[in-house]
Amino acid sequence: PSLTGKKSNEILQSGLSSIKNAANSVAKKLDDIKEAISANSTPVKTGSGLNGGSGLERDGHGSENDLLHHDDPMQTMNGNRSRRVSSEFDLWGRFSESRKSSYNNLVPLGENATSTNSLNAYPTLPDNMYPTFAEVSEANTADFIVQITSCSQCHNCSVLLYDEDVMAGWSAEDSNLNTTCNACGKVTVPFLNVQIISDGLNAQRDNPPSKQHTASKHQHDMISVPYLNPLVLRKELENILSEEGDLALTKAKFVEEHPIIYWNLVWYMERIDVNTHLPNLALPKQEDDIPDPLSNVKTVNVHCLWDNPRLHSEAGPAMYMLWRQNQPDSTLLKALLTDQTSINRTVMQQIIASIRCNDLLTPVKRLANERQKLKHRGVDRTHSIYRDMLFLAFIEIGRADIDLISFHREYAAVFDKLTEKECNTFYRSQDLPPSPTAIFCRAYFKPLFLP
């Protein structure tokens, strides 16, 4: 049937209407979260103003070309990146001011929220909004896998910002590309990094038998676009639709003409668990001489990832990555190959054992001690202790067996037991538990996979 036929148009109009409603829903949800948090949270002391260096803020409609060609204010001023040293922060003061509105007020759904802090208590977090899934996905039968991650690196202090951290740092403006780094308090532009992988195993059915042995997974070039908050995305999408019409979203050239808007749409549709035709627009063009187009239909799966392994090149792999690596069978080889520049497997086993016993104080102190040892060997391990422990627990213990709210509460309670000297000497800003805003953002969107 013709793409422009009456029935097809009705289907397309219905799909486009769903996309518009979903975008409005995401924006409204973010506004509700911001409003709830701003009414209850205590301001956090930072080393610099949150509005400083906002050279990337846009006024008016702007254009998508502005989104592509942005300037890093720190690079403009200094010509290079500068890393903020952790000793410049009063870490103890930051935690002392924020902790009362952080973990004590998080109440799992169904529990009594009445407490001495009831005036500052947050609404209960949603439970089971999205279907559960295994941390390690089963064998994928899709022809193409689109992997997207929002994990970004702060341009100022080089600390990694994870998805909920990026969302928590956004402002309720529809012309601002910046987020505020939770570690240094400065503004930075987050990015979505996209990797398209074609599955050669499934492609074998299209190859002659003589060529099937050469088929393998093929990774296409990495695509990187600014990560837009829902308000910016909605405004830019409305501008495009008003100028080009709704049918612009059905054409393959939309991917090349509006890459920022396109990949952000794909990301958000997957995050709110809405199936659309959008991922298929990015597929390579098919040959026109195929007699039956249905015989060459390709399937696409979108995987939204929590971490970005490419950003661990300086600090070394995170613990969950080290845990997945194969270990040598020989005891002698184990001794010879013991890596003195990363966390060894024995330490990780002890950390897992402590987490199973609901003890987070011991592994937190152990990781801080290991980080100090590595620093003396010339290795600056900048990983967040919170992320290191959580991701390792997901991989080994299982996401389904980890209560995120309880984990967060127990982790935050660890800093209650630390002295001011310990906090400022052995820990960094990225080690602090996520802010209440970050926790809400994580709860209201579909869970992310670990790569």
XYZ file of C-alpha atoms in Angstrom, residues 63-386:
324
model
C 18.537 26.989 15.907
C 19.644 23.398 15.735
C 22.886 24.654 14.231
C 23.515 26.397 17.563
C 23.070 23.069 19.304
C 25.681 21.462 17.078
C 28.273 24.259 17.216
C 28.563 25.139 20.892
C 31.674 26.398 22.639
C 33.130 25.142 25.897
C 33.517 28.267 28.076
C 36.416 26.776 30.021
C 38.323 25.981 26.829
C 37.645 29.474 25.531
C 39.061 31.113 28.633
C 41.962 28.844 29.444
C 42.660 26.932 26.249
C 42.582 23.626 28.089
C 40.646 21.658 30.655
C 41.211 22.232 34.329
C 40.475 19.599 36.955
C 39.122 20.830 40.259
C 41.047 19.315 43.153
C 38.825 17.690 45.765
C 40.580 19.496 48.619
C 38.998 22.764 47.434
C 35.601 21.566 48.659
C 34.239 21.437 52.173
C 32.845 17.953 51.619
C 31.697 17.599 55.226
C 29.795 20.873 55.034
C 28.116 19.869 51.769
C 26.944 16.565 53.187
C 25.871 18.049 56.521
C 23.587 20.559 54.803
C 22.065 18.158 52.293
C 21.718 14.906 54.210
C 18.584 15.902 56.146
C 16.641 16.252 52.907
C 18.256 13.273 51.227
C 18.000 9.748 52.562
C 15.983 10.197 55.779
C 12.911 11.310 53.848
C 12.859 8.497 51.303
C 10.089 6.110 52.229
C 9.410 2.955 50.188
C 5.901 2.693 48.796
C 3.479 1.268 51.364
C 5.447 2.263 54.459
C 4.313 4.870 56.953
C 5.867 8.192 56.023
C 5.103 9.813 59.388
C 8.248 10.797 61.234
C 9.835 13.665 63.125
C 10.887 15.053 59.740
C 7.410 14.789 58.241
C 7.388 18.474 57.294
C 10.289 17.823 54.928
C 9.239 14.336 53.834
C 9.050 13.528 50.150
C 6.155 11.725 48.499
C 6.647 7.976 48.264
C 8.591 6.796 45.249
C 6.767 4.784 42.576
C 7.159 1.045 42.570
C 7.356 -1.208 39.485
C 6.528 1.495 36.946
C 8.399 -0.497 34.301
C 8.901 -4.235 33.746
C 11.955 -5.788 35.376
C 14.763 -7.194 33.244
C 17.906 -9.241 33.657
C 21.165 -7.265 33.992
C 22.794 -9.397 31.311
C 20.377 -9.578 28.407
C 19.760 -12.858 26.648
C 21.056 -13.603 23.149
C 19.779 -10.829 20.944
C 18.056 -11.778 17.711
C 17.745 -8.242 16.328
C 19.473 -7.325 13.090
C 20.577 -3.984 14.506
C 21.252 -2.912 18.078
C 21.317 0.784 18.900
C 23.277 1.465 22.106
C 22.813 4.939 23.583
C 24.382 6.270 26.766
C 23.934 9.632 28.463
C 26.919 9.170 30.784
C 29.010 12.304 30.220
C 32.185 13.876 31.551
C 32.178 17.304 33.164
C 34.276 19.686 31.061
C 35.504 21.421 34.200
C 36.456 18.723 36.747
C 36.392 15.574 34.517
C 34.058 13.734 36.912
C 31.572 11.358 35.239
C 27.940 12.460 35.317
C 25.381 9.665 35.122
C 21.891 10.065 33.712
C 20.078 10.970 36.941
C 22.895 13.407 37.832
C 22.485 15.131 34.456
C 18.710 15.385 34.886
C 19.046 16.713 38.434
C 21.327 19.491 37.176
C 18.968 20.758 34.485
C 17.106 24.043 34.881
C 13.470 24.539 33.878
C 14.374 26.518 30.742
C 13.595 25.653 27.126
C 16.713 27.324 25.679
C 19.473 26.071 27.968
C 21.764 23.190 26.968
C 23.629 23.119 30.274
C 23.427 20.915 33.303
C 25.116 21.654 36.628
C 27.841 19.222 37.670
C 27.048 17.678 41.043
C 30.767 17.491 41.870
C 32.123 20.970 41.091
C 28.917 22.999 40.807
C 29.810 24.408 37.373
C 27.774 24.193 34.190
C 28.646 21.693 31.478
C 26.998 20.303 28.336
C 26.016 16.606 28.540
C 26.032 14.359 25.477
C 24.284 11.294 24.110
C 26.732 8.831 22.563
C 25.196 6.444 20.028
C 26.696 3.215 18.716
C 24.888 1.189 16.025
C 25.835 -2.497 15.876
C 24.725 -4.690 12.978
C 24.420 -8.360 13.868
C 26.369 -10.367 11.306
C 24.945 -13.632 12.645
C 21.463 -12.616 11.538
C 22.864 -11.171 8.316
C 24.078 -14.636 7.344
C 20.638 -15.501 6.031
C 21.141 -12.861 3.324
C 24.621 -14.114 2.371
C 25.585 -17.041 0.130
C 26.917 -20.079 2.058
C 30.436 -19.392 0.784
C 30.454 -15.985 2.516
C 28.656 -16.830 5.752
C 31.844 -17.635 7.663
C 32.994 -14.017 7.310
C 29.849 -12.548 8.825
C 30.331 -10.901 12.243
C 29.112 -8.014 14.344
C 29.945 -4.657 12.822
C 30.140 -1.429 14.797
C 29.341 1.742 12.918
C 30.964 5.083 13.672
C 30.148 6.624 17.036
C 27.581 9.428 16.953
C 27.652 12.145 19.607
C 24.949 14.801 20.073
C 24.050 17.157 22.948
C 21.674 15.629 25.499
C 18.625 17.918 25.658
C 16.294 18.338 28.588
C 12.635 17.639 27.691
C 11.707 21.328 27.606
C 14.375 22.141 25.021
C 13.487 19.056 22.996
C 9.786 19.891 22.957
C 10.405 23.464 21.779
C 12.819 22.402 19.025
C 10.514 19.579 17.880
C 7.530 21.926 17.710
C 9.587 24.366 15.600
C 10.473 21.598 13.130
C 6.915 20.284 12.865
C 5.513 23.781 12.355
C 7.955 24.404 9.496
C 8.130 20.963 7.839
C 4.886 19.276 8.867
C 4.213 16.116 10.850
C 5.282 13.850 7.994
C 8.872 15.006 8.473
C 9.107 12.397 11.246
C 8.395 9.619 8.753
C 11.257 10.381 6.370
C 14.735 8.853 6.622
C 16.376 12.211 5.835
C 15.118 13.487 9.218
C 18.031 11.579 10.809
C 20.639 13.512 8.833
C 18.883 16.872 8.814
C 18.032 16.903 12.530
C 20.402 14.459 14.258
C 20.193 16.109 17.690
C 16.400 16.079 17.793
C 16.205 12.593 16.277
C 18.551 10.811 18.709
C 17.080 12.591 21.709
C 13.614 11.440 20.603
C 14.829 7.850 20.248
C 16.384 8.043 23.727
C 13.307 9.477 25.451
C 10.837 7.157 23.737
C 12.841 4.189 25.025
C 13.202 5.718 28.507
C 9.425 6.037 28.883
C 8.884 2.615 27.261
C 7.050 3.826 24.146
C 7.469 1.867 20.902
C 7.836 4.017 17.784
C 9.019 3.750 14.193
C 11.875 6.180 14.865
C 14.759 3.669 15.363
C 14.081 2.170 11.921
C 14.771 5.504 10.235
C 18.476 5.137 11.073
C 18.871 1.818 9.231
C 21.094 1.717 6.130
C 19.255 2.161 2.836
C 17.947 -1.040 1.257
C 18.535 -2.075 -2.364
C 15.744 -1.045 -4.704
C 15.858 -4.230 -6.765
C 14.557 -6.495 -4.006
C 11.445 -8.259 -5.409
C 9.674 -8.602 -2.063
C 10.453 -5.808 0.445
C 8.965 -7.854 3.308
C 11.672 -10.490 2.816
C 14.309 -7.969 3.885
C 12.606 -6.378 6.904
C 15.162 -5.564 9.614
C 14.555 -5.555 13.365
C 16.039 -2.928 15.668
C 16.521 -2.990 19.435
C 17.407 0.127 21.416
C 19.532 -0.323 24.550
C 19.859 2.678 26.852
C 23.058 2.300 28.876
C 23.934 3.652 32.319
C 27.692 3.845 31.880
C 30.145 4.738 29.121
C 33.261 2.490 29.217
C 35.129 4.847 26.872
C 35.201 7.481 29.606
C 37.126 5.202 31.981
C 40.370 5.352 30.015
C 42.123 7.708 32.434
C 40.898 6.323 35.771
C 40.885 2.673 34.667
C 37.951 0.249 34.456
C 35.214 0.295 37.064
C 34.889 -2.662 39.435
C 31.998 -4.259 37.567
C 34.150 -4.301 34.414
C 37.070 -5.871 36.285
C 34.747 -8.474 37.792
C 33.611 -9.605 34.349
C 37.141 -10.212 33.123
C 38.245 -13.840 32.926
C 40.653 -14.901 35.650
C 43.689 -17.195 34.963
C 43.441 -20.714 36.383
C 47.070 -20.955 37.449
C 47.888 -19.682 40.953
C 51.316 -18.589 39.716
C 49.770 -16.635 36.855
C 47.346 -15.001 39.265
C 50.298 -13.839 41.373
C 52.243 -12.604 38.358
C 49.256 -10.871 36.767
C 48.030 -9.147 39.902
C 47.351 -5.640 38.698
C 48.850 -3.101 41.052
C 47.039 -0.280 39.277
C 43.438 -1.381 39.880
C 41.212 -3.008 42.496
C 42.064 -6.724 42.752
C 39.485 -9.504 42.802
C 40.000 -10.358 46.480
C 38.964 -6.843 47.486
C 35.906 -7.047 45.229
C 34.904 -10.382 46.784
C 35.100 -8.827 50.248
C 32.989 -5.882 49.098
C 30.325 -8.199 47.682
C 30.286 -10.249 50.899
C 29.767 -7.084 52.965
C 26.924 -5.886 50.732
C 25.224 -9.265 51.103
C 25.383 -8.724 54.877
C 23.868 -5.233 54.542
C 27.162 -3.685 55.658
C 28.184 -0.713 53.521
C 30.504 1.013 55.999
C 33.249 -1.606 55.646
C 33.406 -1.588 51.818
C 33.216 2.224 51.661
C 36.228 2.545 53.957
C 38.026 -0.281 52.144
C 37.584 1.375 48.756
C 38.759 4.727 50.115
C 41.857 2.974 51.506
C 42.507 1.191 48.195
C 42.183 4.480 46.348
C 44.818 6.027 48.612
C 47.175 3.095 47.919
C 46.709 3.456 44.169
C 47.333 7.180 44.401
C 50.733 6.495 45.960
C 51.460 4.287 42.917
C 50.656 7.138 40.563
C 47.088 6.046 39.732
C 44.328 8.573 40.393
C 41.196 6.426 40.617
C 38.395 8.988 40.310
C 35.466 6.558 40.244
C 32.515 7.328 42.483
C 32.561 4.864 45.379
C 28.747 4.876 45.317
